mmCIF file of C-alpha atoms in Angstrom:
data_model
loop_
_atom_site.group_PDB
_atom_site.id
_atom_site.type_symbol
_atom_site.label_atom_id
_atom_site.label_comp_id
_atom_site.label_asym_id
_atom_site.label_seq_id
_atom_site.Cartn_x
_atom_site.Cartn_y
_atom_site.Cartn_z
ATOM 1 C CA MET W 29 -89.936 -2.994 -27.629
ATOM 2 C CA LEU W 30 -90.906 -4.636 -30.706
ATOM 3 C CA LEU W 31 -87.975 -1.508 -32.117
ATOM 4 C CA LEU W 32 -85.719 -2.963 -29.522
ATOM 5 C CA ALA W 33 -86.415 -6.503 -30.222
ATOM 6 C CA ILE W 34 -86.300 -5.048 -33.924
ATOM 7 C CA VAL W 35 -82.972 -3.632 -33.659
ATOM 8 C CA VAL W 36 -80.698 -6.151 -30.544
ATOM 9 C CA THR W 37 -83.070 -9.981 -33.382
ATOM 10 C CA GLY W 38 -82.171 -8.175 -36.496
ATOM 11 C CA HIS W 39 -85.822 -10.477 -37.470
ATOM 12 C CA TYR W 40 -87.224 -6.609 -38.032
ATOM 13 C CA LEU W 41 -84.905 -4.691 -40.096
ATOM 14 C CA LEU W 42 -85.272 -3.350 -43.472
ATOM 15 C CA LYS W 43 -82.565 -3.070 -46.300
ATOM 16 C CA PRO W 44 -81.339 -0.574 -48.171
ATOM 17 C CA GLY W 45 -83.098 0.125 -51.260
ATOM 18 C CA ALA W 46 -85.975 -2.246 -49.732
ATOM 19 C CA PRO W 47 -89.821 0.314 -50.160
ATOM 20 C CA THR W 48 -90.081 2.336 -47.240
ATOM 21 C CA PHE W 49 -94.031 2.479 -48.031
ATOM 22 C CA ARG W 50 -96.648 0.143 -49.061
ATOM 23 C CA PRO W 51 -96.613 -0.275 -53.344
ATOM 24 C CA ASP W 52 -98.713 0.730 -55.643
ATOM 25 C CA ILE W 53 -100.039 -2.379 -56.120
ATOM 26 C CA THR W 54 -102.889 -4.891 -57.116
ATOM 27 C CA LEU W 55 -102.658 -8.287 -56.385
ATOM 28 C CA GLN W 56 -105.081 -10.766 -57.701
ATOM 29 C CA THR W 57 -106.784 -13.334 -55.187
ATOM 30 C CA ILE W 58 -106.996 -18.085 -55.313
ATOM 31 C CA SER W 59 -110.959 -16.876 -55.491
ATOM 32 C CA GLY W 60 -110.813 -14.251 -58.339
ATOM 33 C CA ASN W 61 -110.732 -11.149 -56.260
ATOM 34 C CA SER W 62 -107.647 -8.166 -56.275
ATOM 35 C CA ILE W 63 -107.085 -5.562 -53.851
ATOM 36 C CA ASN W 64 -105.356 -3.368 -54.478
ATOM 37 C CA LEU W 65 -102.519 -1.748 -51.956
ATOM 38 C CA SER W 66 -103.674 1.316 -52.123
ATOM 39 C CA GLU W 67 -107.072 1.556 -51.362
ATOM 40 C CA THR W 68 -106.520 0.002 -47.530
ATOM 41 C CA GLY W 69 -106.437 3.055 -45.620
ATOM 42 C CA ASP W 70 -106.224 3.307 -41.779
ATOM 43 C CA GLU W 71 -105.824 -0.502 -41.832
ATOM 44 C CA VAL W 72 -102.967 -2.615 -40.192
ATOM 45 C CA LEU W 73 -101.549 -3.899 -43.299
ATOM 46 C CA LEU W 74 -99.652 -7.344 -42.819
ATOM 47 C CA VAL W 75 -98.097 -8.993 -45.990
ATOM 48 C CA ASN W 76 -96.645 -12.166 -46.202
ATOM 49 C CA PHE W 77 -95.122 -14.515 -49.018
ATOM 50 C CA TRP W 78 -95.010 -18.076 -48.574
ATOM 51 C CA ALA W 79 -94.368 -21.551 -49.726
ATOM 52 C CA THR W 80 -96.043 -24.366 -50.036
ATOM 53 C CA THR W 81 -92.123 -25.935 -50.022
ATOM 54 C CA CYS W 82 -91.392 -23.536 -46.256
ATOM 55 C CA VAL W 83 -91.379 -25.012 -43.441
ATOM 56 C CA VAL W 84 -91.937 -23.030 -41.590
ATOM 57 C CA CYS W 85 -94.360 -21.220 -43.348
ATOM 58 C CA LEU W 86 -97.547 -24.279 -43.050
ATOM 59 C CA ARG W 87 -96.027 -24.455 -39.950
ATOM 60 C CA GLU W 88 -97.134 -21.386 -38.974
ATOM 61 C CA ILE W 89 -100.089 -20.443 -41.025
ATOM 62 C CA PRO W 90 -101.802 -22.016 -38.051
ATOM 63 C CA GLN W 91 -100.956 -19.112 -36.229
ATOM 64 C CA TRP W 92 -102.265 -16.535 -38.517
ATOM 65 C CA ILE W 93 -104.983 -18.241 -38.418
ATOM 66 C CA THR W 94 -105.572 -17.452 -34.801
ATOM 67 C CA LEU W 95 -103.579 -13.560 -35.922
ATOM 68 C CA TYR W 96 -105.720 -13.354 -38.577
ATOM 69 C CA ARG W 97 -109.828 -13.354 -36.109
ATOM 70 C CA GLU W 98 -108.319 -12.115 -33.430
ATOM 71 C CA MET W 99 -107.235 -9.050 -34.628
ATOM 72 C CA ARG W 100 -109.411 -8.430 -37.791
ATOM 73 C CA ASP W 101 -112.838 -6.604 -36.701
ATOM 74 C CA TYR W 102 -110.636 -4.242 -34.727
ATOM 75 C CA GLY W 103 -108.201 -3.322 -38.795
ATOM 76 C CA LEU W 104 -105.698 -5.980 -39.474
ATOM 77 C CA ARG W 105 -105.802 -6.770 -42.610
ATOM 78 C CA LEU W 106 -104.065 -9.565 -43.981
ATOM 79 C CA ILE W 107 -102.593 -11.197 -47.082
ATOM 80 C CA ALA W 108 -100.779 -14.809 -47.400
ATOM 81 C CA VAL W 109 -98.479 -13.462 -51.204
ATOM 82 C CA SER W 110 -97.842 -17.117 -52.477
ATOM 83 C CA MET W 111 -94.135 -17.953 -54.026
ATOM 84 C CA PRO W 112 -93.447 -17.004 -57.969
ATOM 85 C CA TYR W 113 -92.386 -20.761 -58.094
ATOM 86 C CA ASP W 114 -95.599 -22.213 -55.862
ATOM 87 C CA PRO W 115 -97.486 -23.312 -58.592
ATOM 88 C CA PRO W 116 -101.795 -21.816 -58.282
ATOM 89 C CA ASN W 117 -102.423 -25.585 -57.649
ATOM 90 C CA LEU W 118 -100.815 -26.362 -54.498
ATOM 91 C CA VAL W 119 -101.827 -22.872 -52.847
ATOM 92 C CA LEU W 120 -105.244 -23.520 -53.586
ATOM 93 C CA ALA W 121 -104.574 -27.190 -51.917
ATOM 94 C CA THR W 122 -102.525 -25.800 -49.126
ATOM 95 C CA VAL W 123 -105.236 -22.413 -48.858
ATOM 96 C CA GLU W 124 -108.269 -25.491 -48.223
ATOM 97 C CA GLN W 125 -106.121 -27.953 -46.036
ATOM 98 C CA PHE W 126 -105.509 -25.058 -43.689
ATOM 99 C CA GLU W 127 -109.420 -23.887 -44.343
ATOM 100 C CA ILE W 128 -107.302 -20.133 -44.779
ATOM 101 C CA THR W 129 -110.003 -17.774 -44.678
ATOM 102 C CA TYR W 130 -108.257 -14.356 -45.231
ATOM 103 C CA PRO W 131 -107.274 -13.817 -48.840
ATOM 104 C CA SER W 132 -104.891 -15.621 -50.246
ATOM 105 C CA ALA W 133 -102.933 -13.204 -53.638
ATOM 106 C CA LEU W 134 -100.750 -15.261 -56.481
ATOM 107 C CA ASP W 135 -97.908 -13.973 -57.220
ATOM 108 C CA LEU W 136 -97.390 -15.793 -61.110
ATOM 109 C CA ASP W 137 -94.919 -13.496 -62.673
ATOM 110 C CA GLY W 138 -93.062 -12.425 -59.794
ATOM 111 C CA SER W 139 -93.453 -8.918 -60.078
ATOM 112 C CA VAL W 140 -95.572 -8.517 -56.208
ATOM 113 C CA ALA W 141 -91.940 -9.993 -54.676
ATOM 114 C CA GLN W 142 -90.282 -7.602 -56.672
ATOM 115 C CA ALA W 143 -92.150 -4.582 -55.327
ATOM 116 C CA PHE W 144 -91.643 -5.303 -52.454
ATOM 117 C CA GLY W 145 -87.963 -5.360 -52.622
ATOM 118 C CA GLY W 146 -87.368 -8.586 -54.041
ATOM 119 C CA VAL W 147 -88.347 -11.179 -51.311
ATOM 120 C CA ARG W 148 -86.855 -14.642 -52.299
ATOM 121 C CA ALA W 149 -87.051 -16.251 -48.964
ATOM 122 C CA THR W 150 -89.704 -17.159 -47.385
ATOM 123 C CA PRO W 151 -90.969 -16.390 -44.917
ATOM 124 C CA THR W 152 -91.151 -12.725 -45.345
ATOM 125 C CA SER W 153 -93.492 -11.010 -43.397
ATOM 126 C CA PHE W 154 -94.295 -7.081 -44.239
ATOM 127 C CA LEU W 155 -95.845 -4.751 -41.495
ATOM 128 C CA ILE W 156 -97.455 -1.857 -42.798
ATOM 129 C CA ALA W 157 -98.792 0.713 -41.121
ATOM 130 C CA PRO W 158 -101.859 3.284 -40.993
ATOM 131 C CA GLY W 159 -100.879 5.501 -44.393
ATOM 132 C CA GLY W 160 -98.886 2.931 -45.981
ATOM 133 C CA ARG W 161 -95.601 3.197 -44.555
ATOM 134 C CA ILE W 162 -93.455 0.108 -44.278
ATOM 135 C CA VAL W 163 -92.981 0.075 -40.535
ATOM 136 C CA ALA W 164 -91.012 -3.409 -40.454
ATOM 137 C CA ARG W 165 -89.328 -6.586 -41.934
ATOM 138 C CA GLU W 166 -88.969 -9.842 -40.526
ATOM 139 C CA SER W 167 -87.245 -13.099 -42.983
ATOM 140 C CA GLY W 168 -87.070 -16.094 -40.969
ATOM 141 C CA ARG W 169 -90.518 -17.931 -38.259
ATOM 142 C CA THR W 170 -92.195 -14.915 -36.860
ATOM 143 C CA ASP W 171 -92.218 -13.769 -33.308
ATOM 144 C CA PHE W 172 -96.231 -13.608 -33.108
ATOM 145 C CA THR W 173 -96.067 -12.081 -29.842
ATOM 146 C CA ALA W 174 -93.984 -9.057 -30.163
ATOM 147 C CA LEU W 175 -96.101 -9.280 -33.125
ATOM 148 C CA ARG W 176 -99.772 -9.013 -31.952
ATOM 149 C CA GLU W 177 -97.544 -5.628 -29.175
ATOM 150 C CA GLU W 178 -96.474 -3.960 -32.628
ATOM 151 C CA ILE W 179 -100.065 -4.286 -34.073
ATOM 152 C CA LEU W 180 -102.117 -3.665 -31.219
ATOM 153 C CA LYS W 181 -100.423 -0.582 -30.622
ATOM 154 C CA LEU W 182 -100.293 0.559 -34.403
ATOM 155 C CA LEU W 183 -104.117 -0.020 -34.059
ATOM 156 C CA ALA W 184 -104.346 1.891 -30.829
ATOM 157 C CA ALA W 185 -102.528 5.365 -32.294
ATOM 158 C CA ARG W 186 -105.412 5.385 -36.009
#
C-alpha cells in the first residue's frame, strides 16, 4: 500500500503547515492558457514542480510523459510548474526538446510554489484527489510504480 510506503519511506509527506487542500489559484501555461485549479472537477490532479537545472527532474520527464499518456483518458490531469528562478526561454526549450504534451506552467513570481506550502526543492509533486484534497506530497525522485497504483485507486474511487 502506498500509505504504508508513505509512512515507511517518508517520500510522501504532508509537512505541518502545508496545504491539505488544492489551492484556489490560476496557473499560466507557457502556451498562454490559464488553468484554474479549482476547476479540475472529478479528475485526479498531479502538480509537479521542476526546474531545468534539476538533473533528476530532467531524467524523470520521459516517465511523466508516459504516465500522462497512459492515464489522461481515464481522468488524470498532470501539470508541470517550473520554479520561479527558471528562465521562461529555458523552460520552453526543454518542453520542446522533450516534446512534453501535458500543460507546463510558469511560476514567475513564486506565488504557485508559495500556495503549495513554500515549495523550494525540485522535484516536488502533489497528488490531489477528486474534490481537491491533497493526498500526497513527494520530494526527490518519484516512485512511479507506487504513484501509478495510488492514481489508479483514486480513479477507481471516483
